[in-house]
Coordinates of C-alpha atoms and ligand atoms in Angstrom, one line a residue:
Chain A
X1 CA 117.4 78.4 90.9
X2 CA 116.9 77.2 94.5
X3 CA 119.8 77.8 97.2
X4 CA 121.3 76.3 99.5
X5 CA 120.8 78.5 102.6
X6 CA 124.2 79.4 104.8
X7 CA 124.1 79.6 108.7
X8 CA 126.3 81.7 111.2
X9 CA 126.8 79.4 114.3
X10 CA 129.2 80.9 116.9
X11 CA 132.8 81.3 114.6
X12 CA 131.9 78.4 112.2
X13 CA 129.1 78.5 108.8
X14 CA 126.6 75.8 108.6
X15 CA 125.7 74.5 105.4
X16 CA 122.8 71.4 105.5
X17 CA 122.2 70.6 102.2
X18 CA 118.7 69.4 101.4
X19 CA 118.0 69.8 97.8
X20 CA 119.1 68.0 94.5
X21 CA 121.7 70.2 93.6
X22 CA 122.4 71.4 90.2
X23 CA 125.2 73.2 89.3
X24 CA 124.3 76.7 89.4
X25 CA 123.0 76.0 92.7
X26 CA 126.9 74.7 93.7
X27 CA 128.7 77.5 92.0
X28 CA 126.3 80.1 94.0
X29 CA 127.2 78.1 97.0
X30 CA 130.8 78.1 96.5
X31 CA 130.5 82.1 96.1
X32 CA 128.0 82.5 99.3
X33 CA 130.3 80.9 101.4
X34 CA 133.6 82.3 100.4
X35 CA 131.7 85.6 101.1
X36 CA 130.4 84.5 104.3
X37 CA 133.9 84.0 105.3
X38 CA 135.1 87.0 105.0
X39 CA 132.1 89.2 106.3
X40 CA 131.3 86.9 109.4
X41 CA 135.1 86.1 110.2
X42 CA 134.0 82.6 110.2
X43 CA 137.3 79.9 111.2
X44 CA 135.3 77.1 110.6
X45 CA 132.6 75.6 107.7
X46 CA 130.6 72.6 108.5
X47 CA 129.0 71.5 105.2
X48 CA 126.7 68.5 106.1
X49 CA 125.2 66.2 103.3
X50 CA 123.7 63.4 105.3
X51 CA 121.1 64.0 103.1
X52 CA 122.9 63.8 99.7
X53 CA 121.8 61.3 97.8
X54 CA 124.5 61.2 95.0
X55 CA 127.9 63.0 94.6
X56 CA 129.1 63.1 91.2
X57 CA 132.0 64.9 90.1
X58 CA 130.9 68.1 89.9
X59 CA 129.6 68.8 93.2
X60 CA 132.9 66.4 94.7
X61 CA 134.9 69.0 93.0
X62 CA 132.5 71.7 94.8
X63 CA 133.5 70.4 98.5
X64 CA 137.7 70.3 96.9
X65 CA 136.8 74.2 96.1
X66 CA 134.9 74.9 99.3
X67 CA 137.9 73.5 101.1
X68 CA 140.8 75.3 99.7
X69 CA 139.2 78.6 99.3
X70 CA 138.3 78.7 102.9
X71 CA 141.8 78.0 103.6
X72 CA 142.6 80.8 101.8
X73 CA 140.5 82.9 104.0
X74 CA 141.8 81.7 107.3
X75 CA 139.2 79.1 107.9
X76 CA 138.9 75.5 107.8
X77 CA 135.9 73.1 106.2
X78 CA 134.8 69.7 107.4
X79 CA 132.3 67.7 104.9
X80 CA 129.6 65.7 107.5
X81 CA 127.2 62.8 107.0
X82 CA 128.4 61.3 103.6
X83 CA 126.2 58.3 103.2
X84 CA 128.4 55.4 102.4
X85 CA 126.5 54.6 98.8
X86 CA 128.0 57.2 98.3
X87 CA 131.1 57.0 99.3
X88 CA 131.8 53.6 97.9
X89 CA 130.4 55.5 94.2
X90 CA 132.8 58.5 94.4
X91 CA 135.9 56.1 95.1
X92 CA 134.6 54.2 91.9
X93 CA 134.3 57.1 90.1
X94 CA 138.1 58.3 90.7
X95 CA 137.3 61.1 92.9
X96 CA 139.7 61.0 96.0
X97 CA 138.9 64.0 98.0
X98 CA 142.1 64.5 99.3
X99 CA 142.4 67.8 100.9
X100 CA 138.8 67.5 102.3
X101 CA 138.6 66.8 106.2
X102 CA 135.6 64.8 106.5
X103 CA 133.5 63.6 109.7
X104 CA 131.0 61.0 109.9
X105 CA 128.2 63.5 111.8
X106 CA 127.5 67.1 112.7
X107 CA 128.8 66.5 116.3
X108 CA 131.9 65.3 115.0
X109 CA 132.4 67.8 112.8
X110 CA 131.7 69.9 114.8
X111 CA 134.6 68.9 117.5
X112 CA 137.3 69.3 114.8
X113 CA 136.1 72.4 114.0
X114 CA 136.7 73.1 117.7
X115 CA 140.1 71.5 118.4
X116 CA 141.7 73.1 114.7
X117 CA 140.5 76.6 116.5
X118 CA 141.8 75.8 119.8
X119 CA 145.2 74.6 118.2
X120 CA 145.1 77.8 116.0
X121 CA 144.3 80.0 119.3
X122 CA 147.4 78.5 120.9
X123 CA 149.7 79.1 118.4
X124 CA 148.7 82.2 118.0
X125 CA 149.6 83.4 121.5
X126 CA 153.3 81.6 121.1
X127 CA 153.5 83.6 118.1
X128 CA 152.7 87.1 120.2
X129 CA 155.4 85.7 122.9
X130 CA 157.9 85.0 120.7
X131 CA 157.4 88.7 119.6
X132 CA 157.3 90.0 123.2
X133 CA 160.2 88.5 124.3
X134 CA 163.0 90.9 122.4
X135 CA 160.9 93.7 122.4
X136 CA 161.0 93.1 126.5
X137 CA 164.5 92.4 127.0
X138 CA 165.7 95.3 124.3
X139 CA 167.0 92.9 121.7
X140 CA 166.3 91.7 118.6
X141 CA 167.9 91.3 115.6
X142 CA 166.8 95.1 114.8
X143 CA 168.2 95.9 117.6
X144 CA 171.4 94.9 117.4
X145 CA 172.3 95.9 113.9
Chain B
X1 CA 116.1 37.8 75.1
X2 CA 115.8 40.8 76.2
X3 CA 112.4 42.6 76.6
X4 CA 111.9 46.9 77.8
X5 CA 108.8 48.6 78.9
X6 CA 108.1 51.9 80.6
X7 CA 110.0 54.1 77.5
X8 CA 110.2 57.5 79.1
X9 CA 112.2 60.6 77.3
X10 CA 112.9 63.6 78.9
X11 CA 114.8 66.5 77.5
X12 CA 118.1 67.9 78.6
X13 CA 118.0 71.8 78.6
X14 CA 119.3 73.2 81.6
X15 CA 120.9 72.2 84.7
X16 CA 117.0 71.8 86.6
X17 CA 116.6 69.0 83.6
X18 CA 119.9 67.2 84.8
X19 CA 118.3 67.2 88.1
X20 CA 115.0 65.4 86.8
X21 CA 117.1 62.8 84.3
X22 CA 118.9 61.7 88.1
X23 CA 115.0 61.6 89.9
X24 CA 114.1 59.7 86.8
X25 CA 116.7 57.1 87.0
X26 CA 116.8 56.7 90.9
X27 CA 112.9 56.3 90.8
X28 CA 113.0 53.5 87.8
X29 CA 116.4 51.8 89.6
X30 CA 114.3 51.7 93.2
X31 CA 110.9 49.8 91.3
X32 CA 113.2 47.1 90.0
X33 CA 114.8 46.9 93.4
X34 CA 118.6 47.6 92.4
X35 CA 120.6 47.8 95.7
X36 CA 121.0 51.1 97.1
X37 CA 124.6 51.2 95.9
X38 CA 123.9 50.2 93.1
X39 CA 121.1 52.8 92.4
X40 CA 123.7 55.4 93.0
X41 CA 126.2 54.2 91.2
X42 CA 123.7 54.2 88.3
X43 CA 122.3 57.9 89.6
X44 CA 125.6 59.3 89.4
X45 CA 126.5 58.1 86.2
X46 CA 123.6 59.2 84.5
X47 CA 124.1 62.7 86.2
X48 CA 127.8 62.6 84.6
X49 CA 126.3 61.7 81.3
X50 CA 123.3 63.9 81.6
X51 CA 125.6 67.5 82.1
X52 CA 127.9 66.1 79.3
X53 CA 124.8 65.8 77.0
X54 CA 124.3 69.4 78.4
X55 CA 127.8 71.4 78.3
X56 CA 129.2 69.2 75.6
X57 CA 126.6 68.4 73.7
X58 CA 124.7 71.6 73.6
X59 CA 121.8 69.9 74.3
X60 CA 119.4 66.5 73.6
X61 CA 117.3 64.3 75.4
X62 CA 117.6 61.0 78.5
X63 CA 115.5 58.1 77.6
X64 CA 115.2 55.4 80.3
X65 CA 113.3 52.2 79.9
X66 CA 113.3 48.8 82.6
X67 CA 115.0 45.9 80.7
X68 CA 114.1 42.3 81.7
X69 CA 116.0 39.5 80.8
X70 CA 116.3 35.6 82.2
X71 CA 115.0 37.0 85.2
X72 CA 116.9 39.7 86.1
X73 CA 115.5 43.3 85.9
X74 CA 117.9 46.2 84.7
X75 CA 117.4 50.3 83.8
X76 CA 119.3 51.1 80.6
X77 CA 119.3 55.1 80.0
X78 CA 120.5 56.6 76.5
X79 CA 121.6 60.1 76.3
X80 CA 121.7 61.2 73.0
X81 CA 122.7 64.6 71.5
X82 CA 123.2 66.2 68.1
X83 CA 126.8 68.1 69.3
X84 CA 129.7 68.3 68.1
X85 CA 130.6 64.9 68.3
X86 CA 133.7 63.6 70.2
X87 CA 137.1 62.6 68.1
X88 CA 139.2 60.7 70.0
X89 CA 137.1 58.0 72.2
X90 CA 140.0 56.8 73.6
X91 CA 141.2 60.0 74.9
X92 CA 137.5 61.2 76.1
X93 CA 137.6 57.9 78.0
X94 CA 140.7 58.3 79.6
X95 CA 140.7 59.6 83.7
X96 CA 141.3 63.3 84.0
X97 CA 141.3 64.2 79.7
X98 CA 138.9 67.4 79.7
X99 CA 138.4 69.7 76.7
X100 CA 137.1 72.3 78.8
X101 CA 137.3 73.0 82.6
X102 CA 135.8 69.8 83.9
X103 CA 137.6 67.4 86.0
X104 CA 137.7 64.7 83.3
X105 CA 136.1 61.7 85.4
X106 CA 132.8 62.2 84.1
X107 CA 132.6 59.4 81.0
X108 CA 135.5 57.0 82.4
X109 CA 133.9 57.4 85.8
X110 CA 130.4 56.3 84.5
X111 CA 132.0 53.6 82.4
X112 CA 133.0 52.0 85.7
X113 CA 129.4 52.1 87.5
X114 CA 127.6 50.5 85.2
X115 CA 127.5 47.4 84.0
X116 CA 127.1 47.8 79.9
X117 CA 128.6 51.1 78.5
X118 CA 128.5 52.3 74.5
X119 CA 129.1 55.3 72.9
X120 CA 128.1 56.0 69.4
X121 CA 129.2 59.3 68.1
X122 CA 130.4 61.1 64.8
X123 CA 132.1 64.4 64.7
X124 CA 130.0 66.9 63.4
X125 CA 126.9 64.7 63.9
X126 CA 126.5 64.0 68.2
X127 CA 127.2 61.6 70.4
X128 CA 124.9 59.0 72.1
X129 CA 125.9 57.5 75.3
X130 CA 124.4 54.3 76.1
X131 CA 124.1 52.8 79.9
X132 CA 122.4 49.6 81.7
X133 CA 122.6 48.6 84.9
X134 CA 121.4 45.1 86.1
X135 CA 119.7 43.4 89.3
X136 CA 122.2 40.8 90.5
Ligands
ADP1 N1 128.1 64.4 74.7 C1 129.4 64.8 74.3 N2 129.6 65.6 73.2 C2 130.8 66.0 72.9 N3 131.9 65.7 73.6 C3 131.8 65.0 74.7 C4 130.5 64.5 75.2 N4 130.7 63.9 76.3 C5 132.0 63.9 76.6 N5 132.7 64.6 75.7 C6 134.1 64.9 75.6 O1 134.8 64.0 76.5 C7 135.6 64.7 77.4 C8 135.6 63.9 78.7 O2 134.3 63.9 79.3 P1 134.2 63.8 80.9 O3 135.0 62.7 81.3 O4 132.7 63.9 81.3 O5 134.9 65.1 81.4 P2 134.5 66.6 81.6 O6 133.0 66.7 81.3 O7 134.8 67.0 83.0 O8 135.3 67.4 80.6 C9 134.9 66.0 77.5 O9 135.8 67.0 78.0 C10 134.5 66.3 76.1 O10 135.5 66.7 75.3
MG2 MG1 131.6 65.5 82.1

């Protein structure tokens, strides 16, 4: 069984997937990347098919998977390049995606990644102020009991 | 009427065989010049069909000839297995309806890309799924 090869790019996994996938190869992908995850720290996937030429419902359900389990682990997954034959076929087919964040090319992907981390980073520090501020000022809700 | 050529059968073993029943179909779809929407429509149904024929089935075989007829060219592809059989059509066909852990869009969602759709089956005896797609 061939597999799909995963990158480290920065805080983000890059997935380009060039080979007619079978299923084994998209369960071991599913299981690569939820690894990946969690031993690079990644925040972001990029999984770009540009050069899929069919989605059926299998692998569709693949990119749902990808998606929530890397939400799970603190990351977030954008689906790149989707041809629109493609497209036009998995709306026909009764597969919606909702729940995947797609982009039409790497670049743009690649930008959302960038912005969800940004917005992430921000509220991450409003979070650590809130909890400075009645540690500073000797109040709190512990404190006052 | 309606005249074939180019009979090709290939068997359905493993997931690498699903993979050559979908080069298979896309090759035969681009020589008769289907559009390219329409050559993945027709790819991704025979995929569906092909890894039903696989889990479902157990096993069996993808035959795909070129039909011609008043002029217009078409692929049919006939995935035939001697399974279990399936009981209730109607429910097998219906959006979402699984018996195992699949999503359930595989046989109504190839219904909808094609053009011509049959199933023949018989409990106990297999199921043969029958697909054509046509130039327009
Ligand atoms: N070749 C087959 N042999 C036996 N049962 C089948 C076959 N193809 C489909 N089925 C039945 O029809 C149901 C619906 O098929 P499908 O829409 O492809 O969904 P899924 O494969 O995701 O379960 C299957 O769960 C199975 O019970
Ligand atoms: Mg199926």
């Amino acid at each position: 069984m061939e597999r799909v090869p995963v990158l480290s790019l920065g805080d983000a996994l890059l997935v380009s997937i060039q080979i007619d996938l079978q299923d084994n190869t998209v369960l071991a992908l599913q299981e690569d990347l939820a690894e990946r995850i969690v031993s690079t720290g990644a925040r972001g996937v990029l999984i770009d098919i540009s050069a899929v030429d069919i989605v059926d419902s299998f692998i569709g359900r693949m990119f749902a998977s990808i998606a929530a389990l890397s939400r799970l682990l603190d990351a977030e997954t954008v689906v790149v390049g989707m041809r629109p034959a493609v497209a036009i076929t998995l709306v026909e087919l009764g597969l919606s995606l909702a729940g995947v964040r797609t982009a039409l090319d790497v670049e743009r992907g690649m930008k959302i990644l960038r912005a969800l981390s940004d917005r992430r980073e921000v509220r991450q520090a409003d979070e650590a102020d809130a909890d400075l501020v009645p540690v500073a000022e000797g109040g709190g809700p512990a404190a006052g009991a | 009427m309606t005249t074939s050529t180019g009979v090709e059968e290939l068997p359905i073993r493993t997931g690498d065989d699903v993979v050559r029943v979908r080069q298979l179909v896309r090759a035969r779809a681009q020589e008769v010049r289907l559009s390219l929407v329409d050559q993945t429509k027709l790819v991704t149904a025979a995929s569906e069909l092909a890894r039903n024929t696989l889990v479902h089935g157990g096993s069996g075989t993808a035959t795909v000839e070129t039909l011609s007829r008043d002029g217009r060219s078409g692929i049919r592809a006939v995935f035939a297995d001697e399974g279990p059989g399936i009981p209730d059509v109607d429910q097998a066909l219906t959006p979402g309806w699984t018996s195992g852990s699949g999503l359930g869009l595989g046989l109504s969602g190839a219904r909808k890309l094609v053009d011509e759709f049959a199933i023949d089956t018989a409990v106990g005896r297999g199921t043969t799924v029958t697909v054509v797609k046509w130039t327009r």
